[in-house]
PDB file of C-alpha atoms in Angstrom:
ATOM      1  CA  MET S   1     -74.058 100.163   4.341  1.00 91.00           C
ATOM      2  CA  ARG S   2     -70.529  99.518   3.155  1.00 94.00           C
ATOM      3  CA  THR S   3     -69.766  98.297  -0.383  1.00 95.00           C
ATOM      4  CA  ALA S   4     -67.894  95.017  -0.855  1.00 95.00           C
ATOM      5  CA  ASN S   5     -64.559  95.321  -2.566  1.00 90.00           C
ATOM      6  CA  ILE S   6     -65.310  92.902  -5.413  1.00 95.00           C
ATOM      7  CA  PRO S   7     -64.227  93.762  -8.988  1.00 94.00           C
ATOM      8  CA  LEU S   8     -67.321  92.100 -10.457  1.00 95.00           C
ATOM      9  CA  ARG S   9     -67.230  93.828 -13.875  1.00 95.00           C
ATOM     10  CA  GLU S  10     -63.535  92.988 -14.224  1.00 96.00           C
ATOM     11  CA  ILE S  11     -64.309  89.330 -13.469  1.00 97.00           C
ATOM     12  CA  PHE S  12     -67.124  89.317 -16.061  1.00 97.00           C
ATOM     13  CA  ASN S  13     -64.729  90.787 -18.619  1.00 97.00           C
ATOM     14  CA  GLU S  14     -62.285  87.910 -18.068  1.00 96.00           C
ATOM     15  CA  ILE S  15     -64.918  85.504 -19.425  1.00 96.00           C
ATOM     16  CA  PRO S  16     -64.714  84.884 -23.206  1.00 96.00           C
ATOM     17  CA  LYS S  17     -67.266  87.091 -25.007  1.00 96.00           C
ATOM     18  CA  GLU S  18     -68.830  84.165 -26.865  1.00 96.00           C
ATOM     19  CA  LYS S  19     -69.477  82.339 -23.563  1.00 96.00           C
ATOM     20  CA  ARG S  20     -71.186  85.407 -22.065  1.00 96.00           C
ATOM     21  CA  GLU S  21     -73.277  85.738 -25.228  1.00 96.00           C
ATOM     22  CA  GLU S  22     -74.183  82.036 -25.062  1.00 95.00           C
ATOM     23  CA  THR S  23     -75.528  82.512 -21.512  1.00 96.00           C
ATOM     24  CA  ARG S  24     -77.348  85.722 -22.463  1.00 96.00           C
ATOM     25  CA  LEU S  25     -79.119  83.907 -25.326  1.00 95.00           C
ATOM     26  CA  SER S  26     -79.954  80.947 -23.109  1.00 95.00           C
ATOM     27  CA  PHE S  27     -81.562  83.279 -20.533  1.00 96.00           C
ATOM     28  CA  GLU S  28     -83.515  85.067 -23.296  1.00 96.00           C
ATOM     29  CA  ILE S  29     -84.846  81.798 -24.699  1.00 97.00           C
ATOM     30  CA  SER S  30     -85.812  80.570 -21.224  1.00 97.00           C
ATOM     31  CA  ASN S  31     -87.612  83.869 -20.542  1.00 97.00           C
ATOM     32  CA  LYS S  32     -89.474  83.593 -23.858  1.00 97.00           C
ATOM     33  CA  LEU S  33     -90.488  80.024 -23.061  1.00 97.00           C
ATOM     34  CA  ASP S  34     -91.658  81.090 -19.596  1.00 97.00           C
ATOM     35  CA  SER S  35     -93.818  83.891 -21.041  1.00 96.00           C
ATOM     36  CA  LEU S  36     -95.336  81.555 -23.684  1.00 97.00           C
ATOM     37  CA  MET S  37     -96.200  79.041 -20.947  1.00 97.00           C
ATOM     38  CA  LYS S  38     -97.850  81.784 -18.885  1.00 97.00           C
ATOM     39  CA  GLU S  39     -99.744  83.021 -21.953  1.00 96.00           C
ATOM     40  CA  ARG S  40    -101.012  79.477 -22.586  1.00 96.00           C
ATOM     41  CA  GLY S  41    -101.717  78.964 -18.873  1.00 97.00           C
ATOM     42  CA  ILE S  42     -99.696  75.772 -18.528  1.00 97.00           C
ATOM     43  CA  ASN S  43     -97.126  74.670 -15.967  1.00 96.00           C
ATOM     44  CA  ARG S  44     -93.950  72.603 -16.398  1.00 95.00           C
ATOM     45  CA  LYS S  45     -95.704  69.290 -15.877  1.00 96.00           C
ATOM     46  CA  GLN S  46     -98.446  70.099 -18.374  1.00 97.00           C
ATOM     47  CA  LEU S  47     -95.939  71.244 -21.017  1.00 97.00           C
ATOM     48  CA  ALA S  48     -93.806  68.129 -20.465  1.00 97.00           C
ATOM     49  CA  GLU S  49     -96.846  65.869 -20.838  1.00 96.00           C
ATOM     50  CA  ALA S  50     -98.049  67.693 -23.940  1.00 95.00           C
ATOM     51  CA  ILE S  51     -94.754  67.295 -25.785  1.00 95.00           C
ATOM     52  CA  GLY S  52     -93.733  63.903 -24.405  1.00 95.00           C
ATOM     53  CA  LYS S  53     -90.810  65.079 -22.247  1.00 95.00           C
ATOM     54  CA  ARG S  54     -89.971  64.734 -18.570  1.00 95.00           C
ATOM     55  CA  PRO S  55     -90.748  67.716 -16.264  1.00 95.00           C
ATOM     56  CA  ASN S  56     -87.065  67.951 -15.268  1.00 93.00           C
ATOM     57  CA  GLU S  57     -86.211  68.615 -18.912  1.00 95.00           C
ATOM     58  CA  VAL S  58     -88.573  71.614 -18.905  1.00 96.00           C
ATOM     59  CA  THR S  59     -86.943  72.727 -15.625  1.00 94.00           C
ATOM     60  CA  ARG S  60     -83.573  72.695 -17.414  1.00 93.00           C
ATOM     61  CA  TRP S  61     -84.976  74.721 -20.325  1.00 96.00           C
ATOM     62  CA  LEU S  62     -86.298  77.338 -17.895  1.00 96.00           C
ATOM     63  CA  SER S  63     -83.065  77.538 -15.872  1.00 94.00           C
ATOM     64  CA  GLY S  64     -81.260  79.866 -18.276  1.00 93.00           C
ATOM     65  CA  GLU S  65     -78.398  77.373 -18.409  1.00 90.00           C
ATOM     66  CA  HIS S  66     -79.593  75.065 -21.183  1.00 93.00           C
ATOM     67  CA  ASN S  67     -77.788  74.830 -24.509  1.00 92.00           C
ATOM     68  CA  PHE S  68     -80.851  74.610 -26.806  1.00 94.00           C
ATOM     69  CA  THR S  69     -80.597  72.695 -30.059  1.00 95.00           C
ATOM     70  CA  ILE S  70     -82.351  73.916 -33.209  1.00 95.00           C
ATOM     71  CA  SER S  71     -84.499  70.812 -32.986  1.00 95.00           C
ATOM     72  CA  THR S  72     -85.775  71.727 -29.483  1.00 96.00           C
ATOM     73  CA  ILE S  73     -86.400  75.342 -30.504  1.00 96.00           C
ATOM     74  CA  ALA S  74     -88.320  74.182 -33.590  1.00 95.00           C
ATOM     75  CA  MET S  75     -90.369  71.708 -31.539  1.00 96.00           C
ATOM     76  CA  LEU S  76     -91.306  74.404 -28.983  1.00 97.00           C
ATOM     77  CA  SER S  77     -92.132  76.938 -31.725  1.00 96.00           C
ATOM     78  CA  ALA S  78     -94.415  74.366 -33.376  1.00 96.00           C
ATOM     79  CA  PHE S  79     -96.135  73.581 -30.058  1.00 97.00           C
ATOM     80  CA  PHE S  80     -96.828  77.226 -29.175  1.00 97.00           C
ATOM     81  CA  GLY S  81     -97.505  78.255 -32.788  1.00 96.00           C
ATOM     82  CA  LYS S  82     -95.167  81.196 -32.277  1.00 94.00           C
ATOM     83  CA  PRO S  83     -91.427  81.713 -32.829  1.00 92.00           C
ATOM     84  CA  ILE S  84     -89.190  81.178 -29.801  1.00 93.00           C
ATOM     85  CA  ILE S  85     -86.417  83.126 -31.519  1.00 91.00           C
ATOM     86  CA  THR S  86     -86.288  85.243 -34.654  1.00 88.00           C
ATOM     87  CA  VAL S  87     -83.335  85.351 -37.051  1.00 85.00           C
TER      88      VAL S  87
ATOM     89  CA  MET W   1     -56.017  81.424  39.001  1.00 48.00           C
ATOM     90  CA  CYS W   2     -58.389  78.542  38.428  1.00 50.00           C
ATOM     91  CA  LYS W   3     -61.359  80.958  38.148  1.00 54.00           C
ATOM     92  CA  THR W   4     -59.470  83.152  35.659  1.00 52.00           C
ATOM     93  CA  PHE W   5     -58.677  80.074  33.565  1.00 50.00           C
ATOM     94  CA  PHE W   6     -62.337  79.064  33.328  1.00 51.00           C
ATOM     95  CA  VAL W   7     -63.510  82.625  32.580  1.00 47.00           C
ATOM     96  CA  THR W   8     -60.946  82.855  29.761  1.00 46.00           C
ATOM     97  CA  LEU W   9     -61.896  79.423  28.480  1.00 47.00           C
ATOM     98  CA  ARG W  10     -65.602  80.296  28.505  1.00 47.00           C
ATOM     99  CA  CYS W  11     -64.881  83.550  26.667  1.00 43.00           C
ATOM    100  CA  ASN W  12     -62.812  81.739  24.040  1.00 44.00           C
ATOM    101  CA  ILE W  13     -65.548  79.197  23.451  1.00 46.00           C
ATOM    102  CA  LYS W  14     -68.187  81.942  23.250  1.00 44.00           C
ATOM    103  CA  CYS W  15     -66.039  83.990  20.841  1.00 45.00           C
ATOM    104  CA  LYS W  16     -65.739  80.989  18.537  1.00 47.00           C
ATOM    105  CA  ILE W  17     -69.474  80.259  18.642  1.00 59.00           C
ATOM    106  CA  MET W  18     -70.757  83.859  18.409  1.00 73.00           C
ATOM    107  CA  SER W  19     -69.625  85.877  15.398  1.00 87.00           C
ATOM    108  CA  GLU W  20     -70.615  89.273  14.140  1.00 92.00           C
ATOM    109  CA  ILE W  21     -71.758  89.588  10.548  1.00 94.00           C
ATOM    110  CA  GLU W  22     -72.172  92.674   8.382  1.00 95.00           C
ATOM    111  CA  LEU W  23     -74.260  92.909   5.221  1.00 96.00           C
ATOM    112  CA  LEU W  24     -72.401  94.478   2.278  1.00 96.00           C
ATOM    113  CA  PHE W  25     -73.678  95.851  -1.032  1.00 97.00           C
ATOM    114  CA  VAL W  26     -71.965  94.228  -4.041  1.00 97.00           C
ATOM    115  CA  ASP W  27     -73.530  95.618  -7.219  1.00 96.00           C
ATOM    116  CA  SER W  28     -76.857  96.075  -8.954  1.00 95.00           C
ATOM    117  CA  GLY W  29     -78.166  95.435 -12.457  1.00 95.00           C
ATOM    118  CA  ASP W  30     -81.436  96.235 -14.248  1.00 95.00           C
ATOM    119  CA  ARG W  31     -83.454  93.774 -12.191  1.00 96.00           C
ATOM    120  CA  CYS W  32     -81.435  92.604  -9.197  1.00 97.00           C
ATOM    121  CA  THR W  33     -79.357  93.969  -6.336  1.00 97.00           C
ATOM    122  CA  LEU W  34     -76.519  91.795  -5.069  1.00 98.00           C
ATOM    123  CA  TYR W  35     -75.309  91.679  -1.472  1.00 98.00           C
ATOM    124  CA  THR W  36     -72.894  89.520   0.452  1.00 98.00           C
ATOM    125  CA  ILE W  37     -72.082  88.971   4.117  1.00 96.00           C
ATOM    126  CA  GLN W  38     -68.849  89.491   6.000  1.00 96.00           C
ATOM    127  CA  PHE W  39     -67.792  88.003   9.334  1.00 95.00           C
ATOM    128  CA  LEU W  40     -66.137  90.911  11.135  1.00 93.00           C
ATOM    129  CA  SER W  41     -63.368  88.553  12.275  1.00 92.00           C
ATOM    130  CA  ASP W  42     -62.444  87.761   8.636  1.00 94.00           C
ATOM    131  CA  GLU W  43     -60.514  89.846   6.147  1.00 93.00           C
ATOM    132  CA  GLN W  44     -62.628  88.815   3.175  1.00 95.00           C
ATOM    133  CA  ASN W  45     -66.372  88.732   2.717  1.00 96.00           C
ATOM    134  CA  GLU W  46     -68.029  85.408   1.789  1.00 97.00           C
ATOM    135  CA  PHE W  47     -68.439  86.053  -1.972  1.00 98.00           C
ATOM    136  CA  GLU W  48     -64.865  87.338  -2.145  1.00 97.00           C
ATOM    137  CA  LYS W  49     -63.648  84.085  -0.530  1.00 97.00           C
ATOM    138  CA  PHE W  50     -65.408  82.058  -3.234  1.00 97.00           C
ATOM    139  CA  ILE W  51     -63.909  84.233  -5.981  1.00 97.00           C
ATOM    140  CA  SER W  52     -60.400  84.020  -4.478  1.00 96.00           C
ATOM    141  CA  LYS W  53     -60.558  80.228  -4.379  1.00 96.00           C
ATOM    142  CA  PHE W  54     -61.492  79.662  -8.017  1.00 96.00           C
ATOM    143  CA  ARG W  55     -60.734  82.754 -10.127  1.00 95.00           C
ATOM    144  CA  ASN W  56     -57.187  81.571 -10.830  1.00 94.00           C
ATOM    145  CA  ASP W  57     -57.708  77.837 -10.495  1.00 94.00           C
ATOM    146  CA  ALA W  58     -56.865  76.431 -13.925  1.00 91.00           C
ATOM    147  CA  GLU W  59     -58.847  73.239 -13.427  1.00 94.00           C
ATOM    148  CA  LEU W  60     -62.002  74.706 -11.914  1.00 95.00           C
ATOM    149  CA  ASN W  61     -62.001  78.062 -13.706  1.00 94.00           C
ATOM    150  CA  PRO W  62     -64.514  76.920 -16.395  1.00 94.00           C
ATOM    151  CA  ASP W  63     -67.011  75.965 -13.655  1.00 95.00           C
ATOM    152  CA  PHE W  64     -66.297  79.238 -11.824  1.00 97.00           C
ATOM    153  CA  GLN W  65     -66.766  81.291 -14.999  1.00 96.00           C
ATOM    154  CA  ALA W  66     -70.038  79.499 -15.752  1.00 95.00           C
ATOM    155  CA  ILE W  67     -71.371  80.537 -12.332  1.00 97.00           C
ATOM    156  CA  MET W  68     -70.186  84.122 -12.867  1.00 97.00           C
ATOM    157  CA  ARG W  69     -71.966  84.179 -16.257  1.00 96.00           C
ATOM    158  CA  PHE W  70     -75.198  83.255 -14.461  1.00 96.00           C
ATOM    159  CA  VAL W  71     -74.595  85.951 -11.822  1.00 97.00           C
ATOM    160  CA  GLU W  72     -74.170  88.501 -14.643  1.00 97.00           C
ATOM    161  CA  GLN W  73     -77.457  87.449 -16.262  1.00 97.00           C
ATOM    162  CA  ILE W  74     -79.295  87.342 -12.923  1.00 97.00           C
ATOM    163  CA  MET W  75     -78.347  90.996 -12.381  1.00 97.00           C
ATOM    164  CA  ASP W  76     -80.144  91.867 -15.637  1.00 96.00           C
ATOM    165  CA  ASN W  77     -83.026  89.357 -15.511  1.00 97.00           C
ATOM    166  CA  GLY W  78     -83.773  89.157 -11.794  1.00 97.00           C
ATOM    167  CA  ALA W  79     -83.162  86.476  -9.169  1.00 97.00           C
ATOM    168  CA  LEU W  80     -86.055  84.375 -10.449  1.00 97.00           C
ATOM    169  CA  GLU W  81     -86.716  81.057  -8.722  1.00 95.00           C
ATOM    170  CA  ARG W  82     -86.279  79.011 -11.901  1.00 95.00           C
ATOM    171  CA  TYR W  83     -82.639  80.128 -12.310  1.00 96.00           C
ATOM    172  CA  PHE W  84     -81.610  78.442  -9.045  1.00 96.00           C
ATOM    173  CA  ARG W  85     -81.197  75.048  -7.480  1.00 92.00           C
ATOM    174  CA  ARG W  86     -83.352  74.789  -4.358  1.00 91.00           C
ATOM    175  CA  GLU W  87     -81.185  74.019  -1.298  1.00 90.00           C
ATOM    176  CA  GLY W  88     -81.604  74.460   2.428  1.00 78.00           C
ATOM    177  CA  LYS W  89     -84.953  73.712   4.050  1.00 84.00           C
ATOM    178  CA  MET W  90     -88.546  74.420   3.093  1.00 84.00           C
ATOM    179  CA  ASN W  91     -88.756  77.429   5.438  1.00 88.00           C
ATOM    180  CA  ASP W  92     -85.626  79.261   4.266  1.00 93.00           C
ATOM    181  CA  SER W  93     -84.512  81.068   1.103  1.00 95.00           C
ATOM    182  CA  VAL W  94     -81.209  79.264   0.514  1.00 97.00           C
ATOM    183  CA  VAL W  95     -80.552  78.449  -3.135  1.00 97.00           C
ATOM    184  CA  ALA W  96     -77.490  77.408  -5.114  1.00 96.00           C
ATOM    185  CA  LEU W  97     -75.942  77.986  -8.506  1.00 95.00           C
ATOM    186  CA  PRO W  98     -75.784  76.331 -10.936  1.00 89.00           C
ATOM    187  CA  ILE W  99     -78.810  74.139 -11.701  1.00 86.00           C
ATOM    188  CA  LEU W 100     -76.943  72.090 -14.271  1.00 84.00           C
ATOM    189  CA  LYS W 101     -74.035  69.721 -13.687  1.00 85.00           C
ATOM    190  CA  SER W 102     -70.986  71.442 -12.205  1.00 90.00           C
ATOM    191  CA  ARG W 103     -68.108  70.643  -9.883  1.00 92.00           C
ATOM    192  CA  LEU W 104     -68.836  73.844  -7.915  1.00 95.00           C
ATOM    193  CA  ARG W 105     -71.707  75.192  -5.862  1.00 96.00           C
ATOM    194  CA  LEU W 106     -72.273  78.822  -4.872  1.00 97.00           C
ATOM    195  CA  TYR W 107     -74.815  79.293  -2.081  1.00 97.00           C
ATOM    196  CA  CYS W 108     -77.100  82.343  -1.928  1.00 98.00           C
ATOM    197  CA  LEU W 109     -80.180  83.729  -0.209  1.00 97.00           C
ATOM    198  CA  ARG W 110     -82.906  84.580  -2.715  1.00 97.00           C
ATOM    199  CA  LEU W 111     -84.865  87.060  -0.612  1.00 96.00           C
ATOM    200  CA  THR W 112     -87.047  88.419  -3.435  1.00 95.00           C
ATOM    201  CA  ASP W 113     -87.003  88.288  -7.251  1.00 96.00           C
ATOM    202  CA  LYS W 114     -84.773  91.361  -7.040  1.00 97.00           C
ATOM    203  CA  ILE W 115     -82.576  90.761  -3.964  1.00 98.00           C
ATOM    204  CA  LEU W 116     -79.823  88.154  -3.824  1.00 98.00           C
ATOM    205  CA  VAL W 117     -77.377  87.739  -0.923  1.00 98.00           C
ATOM    206  CA  ILE W 118     -74.392  85.766  -2.201  1.00 98.00           C
ATOM    207  CA  GLY W 119     -72.502  83.591   0.254  1.00 97.00           C
ATOM    208  CA  ASN W 120     -69.584  81.227  -0.102  1.00 97.00           C
ATOM    209  CA  GLY W 121     -69.299  78.010  -2.079  1.00 97.00           C
ATOM    210  CA  ASP W 122     -66.899  75.232  -2.872  1.00 96.00           C
ATOM    211  CA  VAL W 123     -66.239  72.031  -4.756  1.00 95.00           C
ATOM    212  CA  LYS W 124     -69.155  69.635  -4.466  1.00 91.00           C
ATOM    213  CA  LYS W 125     -67.748  66.245  -3.553  1.00 89.00           C
ATOM    214  CA  SER W 126     -70.787  64.610  -1.978  1.00 87.00           C
ATOM    215  CA  ARG W 127     -74.287  63.866  -3.236  1.00 84.00           C
ATOM    216  CA  THR W 128     -75.926  66.368  -0.870  1.00 86.00           C
ATOM    217  CA  TYR W 129     -74.538  69.424   0.920  1.00 87.00           C
ATOM    218  CA  GLU W 130     -75.478  67.864   4.276  1.00 85.00           C
ATOM    219  CA  GLU W 131     -72.839  65.173   3.763  1.00 86.00           C
ATOM    220  CA  ASP W 132     -70.063  67.773   3.504  1.00 87.00           C
ATOM    221  CA  ASN W 133     -69.202  69.816   6.607  1.00 91.00           C
ATOM    222  CA  THR W 134     -67.789  72.722   4.605  1.00 92.00           C
ATOM    223  CA  LEU W 135     -70.811  73.083   2.322  1.00 93.00           C
ATOM    224  CA  GLN W 136     -73.201  72.559   5.206  1.00 93.00           C
ATOM    225  CA  GLY W 137     -71.398  75.336   7.101  1.00 94.00           C
ATOM    226  CA  TYR W 138     -71.958  77.778   4.223  1.00 95.00           C
ATOM    227  CA  VAL W 139     -75.643  76.873   4.029  1.00 96.00           C
ATOM    228  CA  MET W 140     -76.072  77.172   7.808  1.00 94.00           C
ATOM    229  CA  ASP W 141     -74.391  80.612   7.864  1.00 94.00           C
ATOM    230  CA  LEU W 142     -76.956  81.843   5.329  1.00 96.00           C
ATOM    231  CA  GLN W 143     -79.851  80.205   7.167  1.00 96.00           C
ATOM    232  CA  LYS W 144     -78.814  81.827  10.466  1.00 94.00           C
ATOM    233  CA  PHE W 145     -78.282  85.200   8.780  1.00 95.00           C
ATOM    234  CA  GLU W 146     -81.723  85.072   7.142  1.00 96.00           C
ATOM    235  CA  ARG W 147     -83.394  84.311  10.476  1.00 94.00           C
ATOM    236  CA  LEU W 148     -81.688  87.314  12.100  1.00 93.00           C
ATOM    237  CA  LEU W 149     -82.364  89.606   9.158  1.00 95.00           C
ATOM    238  CA  LYS W 150     -86.079  88.770   9.163  1.00 93.00           C
ATOM    239  CA  GLN W 151     -86.249  89.096  12.945  1.00 92.00           C
ATOM    240  CA  GLU W 152     -84.718  92.591  12.714  1.00 92.00           C
ATOM    241  CA  ALA W 153     -87.059  93.452   9.819  1.00 93.00           C
ATOM    242  CA  ARG W 154     -90.054  92.529  12.004  1.00 92.00           C
ATOM    243  CA  THR W 155     -88.857  94.824  14.781  1.00 92.00           C
ATOM    244  CA  GLY W 156     -88.241  97.635  12.298  1.00 90.00           C
ATOM    245  CA  ASN W 157     -84.440  97.723  12.642  1.00 90.00           C
ATOM    246  CA  VAL W 158     -83.975  96.587   9.042  1.00 93.00           C
ATOM    247  CA  GLU W 159     -86.041  97.539   6.013  1.00 93.00           C
ATOM    248  CA  ILE W 160     -86.394  95.049   3.168  1.00 93.00           C
ATOM    249  CA  THR W 161     -88.066  96.546   0.101  1.00 92.00           C
ATOM    250  CA  GLU W 162     -88.671  94.744  -3.199  1.00 89.00           C
ATOM    251  CA  ARG W 163     -85.295  95.866  -4.511  1.00 93.00           C
ATOM    252  CA  GLN W 164     -83.055  96.615  -1.525  1.00 94.00           C
ATOM    253  CA  ILE W 165     -82.126  95.993   2.076  1.00 95.00           C
ATOM    254  CA  ILE W 166     -81.655  99.079   4.192  1.00 93.00           C
ATOM    255  CA  THR W 167     -79.521  98.581   7.299  1.00 91.00           C
ATOM    256  CA  ASP W 168     -76.284  99.601   8.962  1.00 87.00           C
ATOM    257  CA  LYS W 169     -76.600  96.937  11.649  1.00 86.00           C
ATOM    258  CA  THR W 170     -74.195  94.148  12.441  1.00 90.00           C
ATOM    259  CA  PHE W 171     -75.753  90.797  13.265  1.00 90.00           C
ATOM    260  CA  GLU W 172     -74.566  88.447  15.982  1.00 88.00           C
ATOM    261  CA  ILE W 173     -74.807  84.821  14.924  1.00 81.00           C
TER     262      ILE W 173
END
């Protein structure tokens, strides 16, 4: 199979570092949330109902594209009884 | 002369309808291998076309860079279902980036959690992709390619493992 001539790493490097880091953190938080949900055995709908949110909000949190506020992180940490992030 | 005219006409119509596609390897990260497709009649592959349109577009560059940031993370985290917007039909693997609000859409085939075939994309001007001929064309190209790829996999001409696609075939769509 031939390789496409796409300078992917060069394109990534054109993106401001802080923006790349923002996305990396958002993916990490979404992955942590996903693993806590699996550990608890609950799906998106059940989590949304338990914390009084809409399921599409949980979908956004799990997408890796959400800009989490401290308030949301604190609320999720309190619900799961475990830290979502550590500082 | 008349017969020659109709033979030529039929050939021209057929050439426009039938195209040959090649699968190309793009890159791989810790948890995902990226591919794209190329129409043999075109100079650029589909992902390259998307990049060329928006990489230097001052107005749409922030939306383009956001999509590229997701592609970078998908390479390291996997092509997990929850990172994508579900597009296409129930029986295909067409997905789009990004999930959140954006002026752009990039269409892909999420074949496994570790294999992503990236197609073309464009500015989203309508509510659904079906209302826009250009976007619908990109989705249909991926749908047709997936059907052929899976057909060839069933007959053993293509091997799709968890992490890679093994083929040197060209596909007629």
